[in-house]
Every structure is written in C-alpha cells, then in structure tokens.
Amino acid sequence: MALLTYDDVSISLDGGRKKRGNLTRARIRWVIAALLLVFGIVAGRLIQLGATISDSAIEGVARDVITATRPTLLDRNGLEMAVDIRVPSLFAEPRRIVDVEEAVAKLRTVLPELDEDWLRKRLTGDKGFVWVKRELTPAVREKIFQLGIPGLDFVTESKRFYPSGQEASHILGAVNIDNQGTMGIEKHMDDEDLALLQSVGLARGNALKPMELAIDLRVQHVMYEQLVDSLTRYKAIAAAGVMMDVRTGEVLALASLPDFDPNDPSTLFQDYNGVKNQRFNRITSGIYELGSTFKTVTMAGALDSGRVKISDQFDARFGVRFGRFTIDDFHGKHRVLSVPEIYKYSSNIGTIKVMQQLGKDDFRAFLTRIGFDKTVPFELPEMRQPKVPAKFSEIVAATSSFGHGLSISPLHMVRAVAAFVNDGNMVPPTLYKRSAEEAQKLYDPVISPQTSEQIRYLMRLNALEGSGTRMNKYANGYRAGGKTGTAEKVVGKTYSANKTLAVFASAFPLDNPRYAMVILVDEPQNENPQSGHTAGWNAGEITGRIVQRVAPMLGISPDFSEMLDTELVPAALR
C-alpha cells in the first residue's frame, strides 16, 4: 500500500482550494451579470415610461406646451398687471381605469358639476390621456387624490391672473384655457414673440423675464374711475379714453366701457343693457365722426400751408350754401371772425372758409400726411379701418373740416394732437416702454414748430375763453387746453339731434407739452336741469377731473401765473 507524503497532501489541498475559488468567482460573475440584466431591464422600462409620459399629448396638446408659462406683465412702475399662477388640472388614462362606474361615482362626490353620462364616456375606452377637469384648487386636488382611483392623475399648468380685474381689460386682453392669447397685448405677444419662445422650449418650466408696459396703473385707475362715473352721472351708454406721452408715444392709460373681466373672458360676449356686441375697444376698433375736435386738424393743415395766417379774418356773417343745403353755426356770432375766434367759438362757417383757403385737395392730402386714412401702427390687434373718402367734393371737404362725413378712431386723434403740440413730430403710439432717444428715431414731421406753437395757443385759448372752460375749472393751474366735439349720430339714414357723441381732445401742460388725451362719451344726457349735454359739460369735465388728479402723479406742479398764458400767444398776435 502506497503512503502519501506531506508534500502529496499539500498538493492535493491546494488543488481543491483553486477549484473552489474558481467556482466562487464564476458564481459572483453570474450574479453580477444577472443583476445588471435586471437593472438594465428596469432602467430601460423606466426610460420608456418616462419618454411616453413626457412625449405624450393630452387631447392633441403636448404636455410641455400645456405647462408653458407666460411672462409677467408689469406697468411702468413695476406693478403687476398680469401673472401666471400654477394650478392643478385633472386628466385620466381610460385604458388604466379598472371600474368605470366606481370612478364616475367617486369623482362626482368631489366634482358634482360634471355630467354623469359625459364623465362615463370620458373614462371609457383605450385612450392614453383625456381631460376631466382643468384649473382646480389645491384643496380639490387633495380630495380627488384621496379617492385613490387608478388611472387618474394631475398635471400642473399655468393659469393667467389679472390683479387689477377689469380696469385694464382692453389693454391686456385675455387668454384661453390653454394659456394662449386671444386678444389685446396677450395676443400680440403670442403673435410676435411668445409663440416662438415656447416653440424652442425657452418658456417651458421656466418663468420668462417680466415685460414692462408703458401703462401707469395710477393714471389708468383714475381714467377708469372717471369713465365709470360718467355712465351714471351723464346716463351715457358708453365711454372711452386714452392718454399718450407726446414725446415718446407711450400710452399711459387706455380704457373703454362697457368692458369685460379678463379673469373670465366669457364676459366679453355678455349683452350690455340688453344690447349685443357692446364690449369692444372703442379707442382702437371704434371709428367715429369726431365732430369739432376736427377743427384742430383743419387749423393745423391750413396754418402750416402758409395760405392762412393766425392773424387772418374771415366773414362768418352768413351760412355757407351748397346747392339747397346751408351750413350754419350752432351758436353763431354772424360777424367777421379772426382765426382764434373761429376756433374758440367753434364756428363751422369760419372753419369751412379756412379750409377753402387751403384748398380741398390739399386738405385731403394733409389727412393722408397725418395717417387718417389708414390704421394706426399699434400693438393691439383690435383695429378697424377708418372711413375717409379718397377724394373730396366741395361739400364733403366742407363737412369734413368740422368732423362730419368721415370716421376715424380716437387713437388717430390722440396721435395727431400729440404731434400738433410737440413741435410737429408724429410718433407711433406704443404700449411698451420707449425712451425719448428711441422715439426720436421714429419721428415723422407733419407740421412746423411754428404751426405747433400756434396750435398750442389756440387750444389754451379755448380752455380759457371757449368751449373748454368747464375742463379748465377742474384742471386750473396745469395749463391744459383742447377742443370739444359734439357730433350728431347717424340713426338710420339721417343725423339725430337727440343722440350725440361727445369728445374732448386735449393736451397738458401747454407751456411744455407732455401728454395728449382724448375722452369720448356716447349719448350723454344733461347731468342736471342747469347743465347741457354738449361735450364741454361731460367729456370736457371728465378731462379736467383726470388732469387735476394725475398731473401731480406725473410730476407736473400747478402754476397759476397768468404770465404762462401770455407767453403762449404767438408773435404774430402780440
């Protein structure tokens, strides 16, 4: 029998250890491989699910579009005018709903306003995603979450909120439930900038840089408050106003009544006093015969031509005949009138003769020069084409000289008045902030500085001695001036003496012009038995009250020195 030596035992033991070590390492490698395979499968599935969720659409709208934000809108002083708030919205995956009837019953305990049949159809089928209820409160979200219904989930989307409510509704406009602009500056942003930003992903999940508007919410509040007051004070059916910086074109305030609540855009389509379609923006998309405010336009064109001098006189003793028609003055002096007297007495006869001295064709050409025959370049999409005849006959030119027979928007008029008082430079109005340097690059000279000086004098004279005295009663000290216009409205095919449109086009302070304003009151009535219903009694007074309140806000100090008015007198009249 062979004997094993010590060395033989050692070799045998070493071989056993090696075999066991190799087996252990092999097992470890297999376990690692198996674990990697399992983790790989899980990771792949998670990636697949993540891609499915992130790329899926809810009823045709991609999730990243739904959750996209809009920039906060600020007024010129940094006050919020429109903000995004994050709200939960409920959606369902019908193919994951286990028991549709149970889901319907439970959901309606929290959302009883949902129609049972509609909800049942909504939750039935193999669709991936459908909306159930959008823009919920966090409290409602929590109640639904506690129901524990599989196949229901939430997505956080942006809801637009307007802190000032209706006050700036026609400026801001509104958005739909998908947070897309449908009107106003909201639509303009989508059309011009925001849609592009969202399409490249810059707005998704991130707040965009706030956008600063030219609007001054303090001035906007005052104007809105006065217009609201006018509806009851003068029993008017509508009112509107706009104020513009004459140097930069920035619009500080714009309001139109009746209005709507941008937090509930459906109010835009509600009847007003039983009448449909009354909540439109009268400043931009309303076109009107603006009556005697047009006399400022006629005077500007005639004086700038050099064919009429401010020291000239015209015979206003008799009405002007055109065939069987005679145009006369409302409160005629029936004597020879100087140009300043024609303006302050609002003489139709004198204004026609001033226009005739200019010539009907050159008068029509002047309206083109100041842009009255096309829409005003402006950010708001709610615009309407003005109605100005391409050619003027003698009688059309005559009636147009005092604001009848052609229709423009109040925005046209405020832009023109701004140019007439700022040394003659027409500047496009804007709702965005614009520096004086930026504005000067856009200037379009339409009258000379000398003509502008004369127009400033006429406007101030009318405030002191003409139809604007009731405005001046309130705005005394702020050197405001302007022109009234009381236009008979067309009812059927004739003008109605009982239905009028009252307008006041103004600027202040006229010793150093900074702001132009147009106020419109539709079908005003006498405030009391001692008052009248012509523009000086309503649109003029509203203008004065607005100037009185906003001038100090805008850094304009009152000055009651009569020397200021004396200095406004043109050299030709001194």
Coordinates of C-alpha atoms in Angstrom, one line a residue:
M1 CA 0.0 0.0 0.0
A2 CA 1.3 3.4 -1.1
L3 CA 1.8 6.0 1.5
L4 CA 1.0 9.7 1.0
T5 CA 3.7 12.0 2.0
Y6 CA 3.3 15.5 3.4
D7 CA 4.1 17.1 0.1
D8 CA 1.4 15.0 -1.7
V9 CA -1.2 16.1 0.8
S10 CA -0.2 19.7 0.3
I11 CA -0.6 19.5 -3.5
S12 CA -4.0 17.9 -3.1
L13 CA -5.2 20.5 -0.8
D14 CA -4.0 23.4 -3.0
G15 CA -5.8 22.0 -6.0
G16 CA -9.1 21.8 -4.1
R17 CA -8.8 25.3 -2.9
K18 CA -8.2 26.5 -6.5
K19 CA -11.2 24.7 -7.8
R20 CA -13.5 26.1 -5.1
G21 CA -12.1 29.6 -5.7
N22 CA -12.7 29.4 -9.4
L23 CA -16.3 28.2 -8.8
T24 CA -17.0 31.1 -6.3
R25 CA -15.7 33.7 -8.8
A26 CA -17.8 32.2 -11.5
R27 CA -20.9 32.4 -9.4
I28 CA -20.2 36.0 -8.5
R29 CA -19.8 36.9 -12.1
W30 CA -23.1 35.2 -13.0
V31 CA -24.9 37.0 -10.1
I32 CA -23.4 40.4 -11.2
A33 CA -24.4 39.7 -14.8
A34 CA -27.9 38.8 -13.7
L35 CA -28.2 41.9 -11.5
L36 CA -27.0 44.1 -14.4
L37 CA -29.5 42.5 -16.7
V38 CA -32.4 43.0 -14.2
F39 CA -31.3 46.6 -13.6
G40 CA -30.9 47.2 -17.3
I41 CA -34.4 45.9 -18.0
V42 CA -35.9 48.1 -15.2
A43 CA -33.9 51.2 -16.3
G44 CA -35.0 50.7 -19.9
R45 CA -38.6 50.3 -18.8
L46 CA -38.4 53.5 -16.7
I47 CA -36.8 55.4 -19.6
Q48 CA -39.5 54.1 -21.9
L49 CA -42.2 55.1 -19.4
G50 CA -40.6 58.5 -18.9
A51 CA -40.4 59.1 -22.6
T52 CA -44.0 58.0 -23.0
I53 CA -45.2 60.4 -20.3
S54 CA -43.0 63.4 -21.4
D55 CA -43.8 63.0 -25.1
S56 CA -47.5 62.2 -24.8
A57 CA -50.1 64.7 -25.6
I58 CA -53.4 65.4 -23.8
E59 CA -56.1 65.7 -26.4
G60 CA -53.6 66.8 -29.0
V61 CA -51.7 69.2 -26.9
A62 CA -48.2 68.3 -25.8
R63 CA -47.6 68.4 -22.1
D64 CA -44.7 70.8 -22.3
V65 CA -47.0 73.2 -24.2
I66 CA -49.6 72.9 -21.5
T67 CA -47.2 73.6 -18.7
A68 CA -45.5 76.5 -20.6
T69 CA -45.6 79.9 -18.8
R70 CA -46.3 83.4 -20.0
P71 CA -44.2 86.4 -18.9
T72 CA -45.4 88.6 -16.1
L73 CA -46.7 91.9 -17.3
L74 CA -45.7 95.0 -15.3
D75 CA -46.7 98.6 -15.5
R76 CA -44.1 101.3 -16.0
N77 CA -43.6 101.4 -12.2
G78 CA -43.2 97.7 -11.7
L79 CA -46.7 96.9 -10.5
E80 CA -48.1 93.5 -11.7
M81 CA -50.8 93.7 -14.3
A82 CA -50.8 90.0 -15.4
V83 CA -49.2 87.0 -13.7
D84 CA -49.1 83.2 -14.1
I85 CA -50.3 81.1 -11.2
R86 CA -49.7 77.3 -11.1
V87 CA -52.9 75.3 -10.8
P88 CA -53.5 71.5 -10.9
S89 CA -55.7 70.0 -13.7
L90 CA -57.1 66.5 -13.7
F91 CA -56.7 64.1 -16.5
A92 CA -57.5 60.4 -17.0
E93 CA -55.9 57.4 -18.7
P94 CA -59.1 55.5 -19.6
R95 CA -57.2 52.3 -20.5
R96 CA -56.0 52.1 -16.9
I97 CA -59.4 52.7 -15.3
V98 CA -60.4 49.4 -13.6
D99 CA -64.0 50.1 -12.7
V100 CA -65.5 53.0 -14.7
E101 CA -68.8 53.1 -12.7
E102 CA -66.9 53.3 -9.4
A103 CA -64.7 56.0 -10.8
V104 CA -67.7 58.0 -12.0
A105 CA -69.5 57.7 -8.7
K106 CA -66.5 58.7 -6.6
L107 CA -65.4 61.6 -8.8
R108 CA -68.9 63.1 -8.7
T109 CA -68.7 63.3 -4.9
V110 CA -65.9 65.8 -5.3
L111 CA -66.9 67.3 -8.7
P112 CA -70.8 67.1 -8.7
E113 CA -70.9 69.7 -11.6
L114 CA -69.6 67.0 -14.0
D115 CA -72.4 65.4 -16.1
E116 CA -72.6 61.7 -15.3
D117 CA -73.0 60.5 -18.9
W118 CA -70.3 62.8 -20.1
L119 CA -67.9 61.6 -17.5
R120 CA -68.7 57.9 -18.1
K121 CA -68.0 58.3 -21.9
R122 CA -64.8 60.3 -20.9
L123 CA -63.4 57.4 -18.8
T124 CA -64.4 54.6 -21.2
G125 CA -62.1 53.4 -23.9
D126 CA -58.4 52.8 -24.6
K127 CA -57.2 56.4 -24.9
G128 CA -53.9 57.4 -23.2
F129 CA -54.9 60.8 -21.9
V130 CA -58.1 62.8 -21.7
W131 CA -59.0 66.0 -19.7
V132 CA -61.5 65.6 -16.9
K133 CA -61.4 69.0 -15.2
R134 CA -59.0 71.8 -15.6
E135 CA -57.8 74.5 -13.3
L136 CA -58.7 73.1 -9.9
T137 CA -57.8 74.3 -6.5
P138 CA -55.2 72.5 -4.4
A139 CA -57.9 71.5 -1.9
V140 CA -60.0 69.8 -4.6
R141 CA -56.9 68.1 -5.9
E142 CA -56.2 66.7 -2.5
K143 CA -59.8 65.4 -2.2
I144 CA -59.5 63.6 -5.6
F145 CA -56.1 62.2 -4.7
Q146 CA -57.6 60.7 -1.5
L147 CA -60.2 58.8 -3.6
G148 CA -57.4 56.5 -4.8
I149 CA -58.8 55.9 -8.3
P150 CA -56.2 54.3 -10.6
G151 CA -55.9 55.9 -14.0
L152 CA -56.4 59.5 -12.7
D153 CA -53.5 62.0 -12.4
F154 CA -52.8 65.7 -12.4
V155 CA -50.7 68.0 -14.4
T156 CA -49.7 71.4 -13.2
E157 CA -50.4 74.1 -15.8
S158 CA -50.3 77.9 -15.8
K159 CA -53.4 80.0 -15.3
R160 CA -53.4 83.7 -16.2
F161 CA -54.5 86.1 -13.4
Y162 CA -55.1 89.8 -13.7
P163 CA -54.8 91.5 -10.3
S164 CA -56.5 94.8 -11.5
G165 CA -59.5 92.9 -12.9
Q166 CA -61.5 94.9 -15.4
E167 CA -59.6 98.2 -15.2
A168 CA -57.1 97.4 -18.0
S169 CA -59.1 94.7 -19.8
H170 CA -58.9 96.2 -23.2
I171 CA -55.2 96.7 -22.9
L172 CA -54.3 93.3 -21.6
G173 CA -56.9 91.3 -23.5
A174 CA -57.3 87.6 -22.4
V175 CA -56.0 84.1 -22.8
N176 CA -57.9 80.8 -23.4
I177 CA -57.8 77.8 -21.2
D178 CA -54.6 76.7 -22.8
N179 CA -53.0 80.0 -21.8
Q180 CA -52.8 81.3 -25.3
G181 CA -53.5 84.9 -26.0
T182 CA -56.8 85.6 -27.8
M183 CA -56.9 89.4 -27.8
G184 CA -55.2 92.5 -26.5
I185 CA -51.5 92.7 -25.7
E186 CA -51.6 89.0 -24.8
K187 CA -52.4 88.0 -28.4
H188 CA -49.8 90.5 -29.7
M189 CA -47.2 88.8 -27.6
D190 CA -48.1 85.4 -28.9
D191 CA -48.2 86.6 -32.5
E192 CA -44.9 88.4 -32.2
D193 CA -42.6 86.8 -29.6
L194 CA -44.0 84.3 -27.1
A195 CA -45.0 81.5 -29.6
L196 CA -41.5 81.4 -30.9
L197 CA -40.0 81.3 -27.4
Q198 CA -42.3 78.4 -26.4
S199 CA -41.7 76.5 -29.7
V200 CA -38.0 76.3 -28.9
G201 CA -38.6 75.4 -25.3
L202 CA -37.4 78.6 -23.6
A203 CA -40.7 79.1 -21.8
R204 CA -41.3 75.6 -20.6
G205 CA -40.9 75.0 -16.9
N206 CA -39.3 78.4 -16.6
A207 CA -40.6 81.8 -15.9
L208 CA -39.9 84.3 -18.7
K209 CA -38.4 87.7 -17.9
P210 CA -41.2 90.1 -17.0
M211 CA -42.3 92.5 -19.7
E212 CA -42.7 96.2 -18.8
L213 CA -45.5 98.1 -20.4
A214 CA -45.8 101.8 -20.8
I215 CA -49.1 101.9 -18.8
D216 CA -49.1 103.7 -15.5
L217 CA -51.6 101.9 -13.3
R218 CA -52.2 105.0 -11.2
V219 CA -53.3 107.0 -14.3
Q220 CA -55.2 104.0 -15.6
H221 CA -57.2 103.8 -12.3
V222 CA -58.1 107.5 -12.4
M223 CA -59.2 107.4 -16.0
Y224 CA -61.2 104.2 -15.5
E225 CA -62.9 105.5 -12.4
Q226 CA -63.9 108.7 -14.1
L227 CA -65.3 106.8 -17.1
V228 CA -67.3 104.5 -14.9
D229 CA -68.7 107.6 -13.1
S230 CA -69.7 109.1 -16.5
L231 CA -72.0 106.2 -17.2
T232 CA -74.2 107.2 -14.2
R233 CA -73.5 110.9 -14.0
Y234 CA -74.4 111.6 -17.6
K235 CA -76.5 108.4 -18.2
A236 CA -74.3 107.6 -21.2
I237 CA -74.4 104.3 -23.0
A238 CA -70.6 104.1 -23.3
A239 CA -67.4 106.0 -22.6
A240 CA -63.7 105.7 -23.5
G241 CA -60.4 107.4 -23.0
V242 CA -56.7 107.3 -23.9
M243 CA -53.7 109.3 -22.7
M244 CA -50.3 109.4 -24.5
D245 CA -46.9 110.8 -23.9
V246 CA -46.4 113.4 -26.7
R247 CA -42.6 112.9 -26.8
T248 CA -42.3 109.1 -26.7
G249 CA -45.7 107.9 -27.9
E250 CA -46.1 105.7 -24.8
V251 CA -49.7 105.1 -23.9
L252 CA -50.1 105.7 -20.2
A253 CA -53.8 104.8 -20.0
L254 CA -56.5 103.3 -22.2
A255 CA -60.0 102.3 -21.2
S256 CA -63.2 101.6 -22.9
L257 CA -66.6 101.0 -21.3
P258 CA -68.6 98.7 -21.2
D259 CA -65.7 96.3 -20.6
F260 CA -65.2 92.7 -19.5
D261 CA -63.3 90.7 -16.9
P262 CA -60.1 89.2 -18.3
N263 CA -60.2 86.7 -15.5
D264 CA -63.5 85.4 -17.0
P265 CA -63.2 86.1 -20.8
S266 CA -66.7 84.9 -21.4
T267 CA -68.0 88.2 -20.0
L268 CA -66.7 89.9 -23.3
F269 CA -69.8 88.3 -25.0
Q270 CA -72.4 89.3 -22.5
D271 CA -75.1 91.8 -23.5
Y272 CA -74.9 95.3 -22.1
N273 CA -78.2 96.8 -21.1
G274 CA -79.8 94.3 -23.4
V275 CA -77.6 95.2 -26.4
K276 CA -75.2 92.8 -28.0
N277 CA -71.6 93.4 -29.0
Q278 CA -71.1 96.5 -26.9
R279 CA -67.9 95.5 -25.1
F280 CA -65.4 96.3 -27.9
N281 CA -62.4 98.6 -27.6
R282 CA -63.8 102.0 -28.7
I283 CA -60.3 103.6 -28.7
T284 CA -58.8 101.3 -31.4
S285 CA -61.7 99.5 -33.1
G286 CA -64.3 102.1 -32.8
I287 CA -64.4 104.7 -35.7
Y288 CA -66.5 107.8 -35.3
E289 CA -67.3 111.2 -36.7
L290 CA -65.4 113.2 -34.0
G291 CA -67.1 116.5 -34.7
S292 CA -65.5 119.8 -33.9
T293 CA -62.3 118.2 -32.5
F294 CA -61.5 118.0 -36.2
K295 CA -61.2 121.8 -36.3
T296 CA -57.8 121.5 -34.7
V297 CA -56.8 119.3 -37.6
T298 CA -58.2 121.8 -40.2
M299 CA -56.4 124.7 -38.5
A300 CA -53.1 122.8 -38.3
G301 CA -53.2 122.0 -42.0
A302 CA -54.2 125.5 -43.1
L303 CA -51.8 127.3 -40.9
D304 CA -48.9 125.0 -41.9
S305 CA -49.6 125.6 -45.5
G306 CA -48.9 129.3 -45.2
R307 CA -52.1 130.2 -47.0
V308 CA -53.8 131.0 -43.7
K309 CA -52.2 133.2 -41.0
I310 CA -53.3 133.2 -37.4
S311 CA -53.9 136.9 -37.7
D312 CA -56.3 136.5 -40.7
Q313 CA -60.0 137.2 -40.5
F314 CA -62.9 135.5 -42.3
D315 CA -66.5 136.6 -42.9
A316 CA -68.8 134.4 -40.8
R317 CA -72.0 136.6 -41.1
F318 CA -73.9 134.2 -43.3
G319 CA -74.1 130.4 -43.7
V320 CA -72.3 128.6 -46.4
R321 CA -74.6 127.3 -49.2
F322 CA -74.1 124.1 -51.2
G323 CA -77.0 123.7 -53.6
R324 CA -80.1 123.6 -51.5
F325 CA -78.2 123.0 -48.3
T326 CA -76.9 125.7 -46.0
I327 CA -74.3 125.1 -43.2
D328 CA -74.5 127.5 -40.3
D329 CA -73.1 127.8 -36.8
F330 CA -74.6 126.2 -33.7
H331 CA -74.2 129.5 -31.7
G332 CA -73.2 131.8 -34.5
K333 CA -71.7 135.3 -33.9
H334 CA -72.6 136.2 -37.5
R335 CA -69.8 138.6 -37.9
V336 CA -66.3 138.7 -39.2
L337 CA -64.1 136.4 -37.1
S338 CA -60.4 136.2 -36.6
V339 CA -58.8 132.7 -36.7
P340 CA -58.6 132.4 -32.9
E341 CA -62.2 133.5 -32.7
I342 CA -63.3 130.9 -35.2
Y343 CA -61.6 128.3 -33.1
K344 CA -62.8 129.4 -29.7
Y345 CA -66.4 130.0 -30.9
S346 CA -66.2 126.7 -32.8
S347 CA -67.5 128.4 -36.0
N348 CA -68.4 125.9 -38.8
I349 CA -68.7 128.8 -41.2
G350 CA -65.3 130.1 -40.4
T351 CA -63.7 126.7 -40.4
I352 CA -65.1 126.0 -43.9
K353 CA -63.6 129.2 -45.2
V354 CA -60.3 128.4 -43.6
M355 CA -60.3 125.0 -45.3
Q356 CA -61.3 126.6 -48.6
Q357 CA -58.3 128.9 -48.4
L358 CA -56.2 125.8 -48.0
G359 CA -58.0 124.0 -50.8
K360 CA -60.0 120.8 -50.7
D361 CA -57.3 118.7 -52.4
D362 CA -54.5 119.9 -50.1
F363 CA -56.8 119.4 -47.1
R364 CA -57.3 115.8 -48.2
A365 CA -53.6 115.4 -48.7
F366 CA -53.0 116.7 -45.2
L367 CA -55.2 113.9 -43.8
T368 CA -53.0 111.4 -45.6
R369 CA -49.9 113.0 -44.2
I370 CA -51.2 112.6 -40.6
G371 CA -52.3 109.0 -41.3
F372 CA -56.0 109.4 -41.0
D373 CA -56.8 107.2 -44.0
K374 CA -55.1 104.0 -42.6
T375 CA -55.0 102.2 -39.4
V376 CA -52.6 103.4 -36.7
P377 CA -49.5 101.2 -36.1
F378 CA -50.2 99.8 -32.6
E379 CA -49.7 96.6 -30.7
L380 CA -53.4 95.9 -30.1
P381 CA -54.9 93.6 -32.8
E382 CA -58.4 95.0 -32.3
M383 CA -58.3 97.6 -35.2
R384 CA -60.8 98.9 -37.7
Q385 CA -60.0 100.7 -41.0
P386 CA -61.0 104.4 -40.9
K387 CA -63.5 105.7 -43.4
V388 CA -62.1 108.7 -45.2
P389 CA -63.2 109.4 -48.8
A390 CA -60.4 109.0 -51.3
K391 CA -61.4 112.3 -53.0
F392 CA -63.2 115.3 -51.6
S393 CA -66.0 117.1 -53.3
E394 CA -66.6 120.7 -52.2
I395 CA -69.4 119.8 -49.8
V396 CA -67.6 116.7 -48.4
A397 CA -64.5 118.8 -47.8
A398 CA -66.6 121.4 -46.1
T399 CA -68.3 119.0 -43.7
S400 CA -65.1 117.1 -43.1
S401 CA -63.4 120.4 -42.0
F402 CA -65.6 120.3 -38.8
G403 CA -65.6 116.5 -38.4
H404 CA -68.6 115.2 -40.3
G405 CA -68.6 112.8 -43.3
L406 CA -65.5 110.9 -42.3
S407 CA -64.8 108.5 -39.4
I408 CA -61.6 107.8 -37.6
S409 CA -60.7 106.2 -34.2
P410 CA -59.9 108.1 -31.0
L411 CA -56.4 106.7 -31.4
H412 CA -55.9 108.5 -34.6
M413 CA -56.9 111.8 -32.9
V414 CA -54.7 111.4 -29.9
R415 CA -51.7 110.7 -32.1
A416 CA -52.4 113.8 -34.2
V417 CA -52.9 116.0 -31.2
A418 CA -49.6 114.8 -29.7
A419 CA -47.9 115.8 -33.0
F420 CA -49.7 119.2 -33.1
V421 CA -48.3 120.2 -29.7
N422 CA -44.8 118.6 -29.6
D423 CA -43.3 120.8 -32.3
G424 CA -44.9 118.9 -35.1
N425 CA -43.4 115.4 -34.8
M426 CA -45.8 112.4 -35.2
V427 CA -44.7 109.4 -33.3
P428 CA -46.3 105.9 -33.3
P429 CA -48.2 105.1 -30.1
T430 CA -47.0 102.1 -28.1
L431 CA -48.0 100.0 -25.1
Y432 CA -44.3 99.2 -24.4
K433 CA -41.8 101.4 -22.7
R434 CA -39.8 103.6 -25.1
S435 CA -37.1 106.1 -24.3
A436 CA -37.1 109.6 -25.7
E437 CA -34.0 108.7 -27.8
E438 CA -35.7 105.7 -29.3
A439 CA -38.8 107.7 -30.0
Q440 CA -36.9 110.5 -31.8
K441 CA -35.7 107.9 -34.4
L442 CA -39.3 107.3 -35.3
Y443 CA -40.4 111.0 -35.6
D444 CA -42.2 112.0 -38.7
P445 CA -42.5 115.8 -39.0
V446 CA -46.1 116.7 -40.1
I447 CA -46.2 120.4 -39.2
S448 CA -43.6 123.0 -38.5
P449 CA -42.6 124.1 -34.9
Q450 CA -44.1 127.5 -35.6
T451 CA -47.5 125.9 -36.5
S452 CA -47.3 123.8 -33.4
E453 CA -46.8 126.9 -31.3
Q454 CA -49.9 128.4 -32.8
I455 CA -52.0 125.3 -32.2
R456 CA -50.9 125.2 -28.6
Y457 CA -52.1 128.8 -28.3
L458 CA -55.5 128.0 -29.8
M459 CA -56.0 125.0 -27.6
R460 CA -55.2 127.0 -24.5
L461 CA -57.3 129.9 -25.6
N462 CA -60.3 127.6 -26.0
A463 CA -59.8 126.4 -22.4
L464 CA -59.8 130.0 -21.1
E465 CA -62.5 131.6 -23.2
G466 CA -64.2 128.9 -25.4
S467 CA -65.9 125.6 -25.0
G468 CA -63.2 124.2 -22.8
T469 CA -63.8 126.4 -19.8
R470 CA -65.5 123.7 -17.8
M471 CA -62.5 121.5 -18.3
N472 CA -60.2 124.3 -17.1
K473 CA -62.4 124.8 -14.0
Y474 CA -61.0 121.4 -12.8
A475 CA -57.6 121.5 -14.4
N476 CA -56.8 125.1 -13.4
G477 CA -53.1 125.5 -12.8
Y478 CA -52.0 122.7 -15.1
R479 CA -52.2 124.7 -18.3
A480 CA -54.4 122.2 -20.1
G481 CA -56.2 123.1 -23.4
G482 CA -58.2 121.3 -26.0
K483 CA -61.2 121.2 -28.3
T484 CA -64.7 119.9 -27.8
G485 CA -66.6 118.0 -30.4
T486 CA -70.4 117.2 -30.2
A487 CA -71.3 115.1 -33.2
E488 CA -74.8 114.0 -34.1
K489 CA -75.0 110.3 -34.6
V490 CA -76.5 108.7 -37.6
V491 CA -79.7 106.8 -36.9
G492 CA -81.0 105.0 -39.9
K493 CA -80.0 107.3 -42.8
T494 CA -80.2 110.7 -41.0
Y495 CA -78.5 112.5 -38.2
S496 CA -80.2 112.6 -34.9
A497 CA -80.2 115.7 -32.7
N498 CA -81.1 113.6 -29.7
K499 CA -78.3 111.1 -29.9
T500 CA -74.8 112.6 -29.9
L501 CA -71.2 111.6 -29.4
A502 CA -69.3 114.0 -27.1
V503 CA -65.5 114.2 -27.5
F504 CA -62.7 116.3 -25.9
A505 CA -59.2 116.2 -27.4
S506 CA -56.7 117.9 -25.1
A507 CA -53.0 118.3 -24.1
F508 CA -51.2 119.5 -21.0
P509 CA -49.3 121.4 -19.8
L510 CA -49.2 123.5 -22.9
D511 CA -46.3 125.6 -21.9
N512 CA -44.2 122.4 -22.0
P513 CA -46.4 119.7 -23.6
R514 CA -46.1 116.2 -22.2
Y515 CA -49.4 114.4 -22.6
A516 CA -52.3 114.3 -25.0
M517 CA -55.7 112.8 -24.2
V518 CA -59.0 112.0 -25.9
I519 CA -62.1 111.4 -23.9
L520 CA -65.3 110.1 -25.6
V521 CA -68.8 109.9 -24.0
D522 CA -71.5 108.2 -26.1
E523 CA -75.1 109.6 -25.9
P524 CA -74.6 111.7 -22.7
Q525 CA -77.7 113.3 -21.1
N526 CA -77.9 116.5 -19.0
E527 CA -76.4 116.0 -15.6
N528 CA -79.0 118.3 -14.1
P529 CA -81.6 120.9 -15.3
Q530 CA -79.0 123.6 -15.3
S531 CA -76.4 121.7 -17.4
G532 CA -76.2 120.8 -21.1
H533 CA -75.3 117.7 -23.0
T534 CA -72.7 119.1 -25.4
A535 CA -69.1 117.9 -24.9
G536 CA -67.9 120.7 -22.7
W537 CA -70.4 119.6 -20.0
N538 CA -69.3 115.9 -19.9
A539 CA -66.2 114.9 -21.9
G540 CA -64.6 118.3 -21.0
E541 CA -65.3 118.0 -17.3
I542 CA -64.1 114.4 -17.3
T543 CA -60.8 115.6 -18.9
G544 CA -60.4 118.3 -16.3
R545 CA -61.0 115.9 -13.4
I546 CA -58.5 113.4 -14.8
V547 CA -55.8 116.2 -15.3
Q548 CA -56.4 117.5 -11.8
R549 CA -55.7 114.1 -10.2
V550 CA -53.0 112.7 -12.4
A551 CA -50.8 115.8 -13.1
P552 CA -49.3 115.7 -9.6
M553 CA -48.6 111.9 -10.0
L554 CA -46.8 112.7 -13.2
G555 CA -44.6 115.3 -11.7
I556 CA -46.4 118.4 -13.0
S557 CA -46.7 121.2 -10.5
P558 CA -49.6 123.6 -10.6
D559 CA -48.8 127.2 -11.6
F560 CA -51.4 129.9 -11.6
S561 CA -49.3 132.6 -13.1
E562 CA -51.1 134.5 -15.9
M563 CA -47.8 135.1 -17.5
L564 CA -47.7 131.5 -18.7
D565 CA -50.7 132.1 -20.8
T566 CA -49.4 135.4 -22.1
E567 CA -46.2 133.6 -23.2
L568 CA -48.2 131.2 -25.3
V569 CA -49.5 134.0 -27.5
P570 CA -47.8 133.7 -30.9
A571 CA -45.6 136.6 -32.0
A572 CA -48.0 137.4 -34.9
L573 CA -50.7 138.3 -32.3
R574 CA -48.6 140.2 -29.8

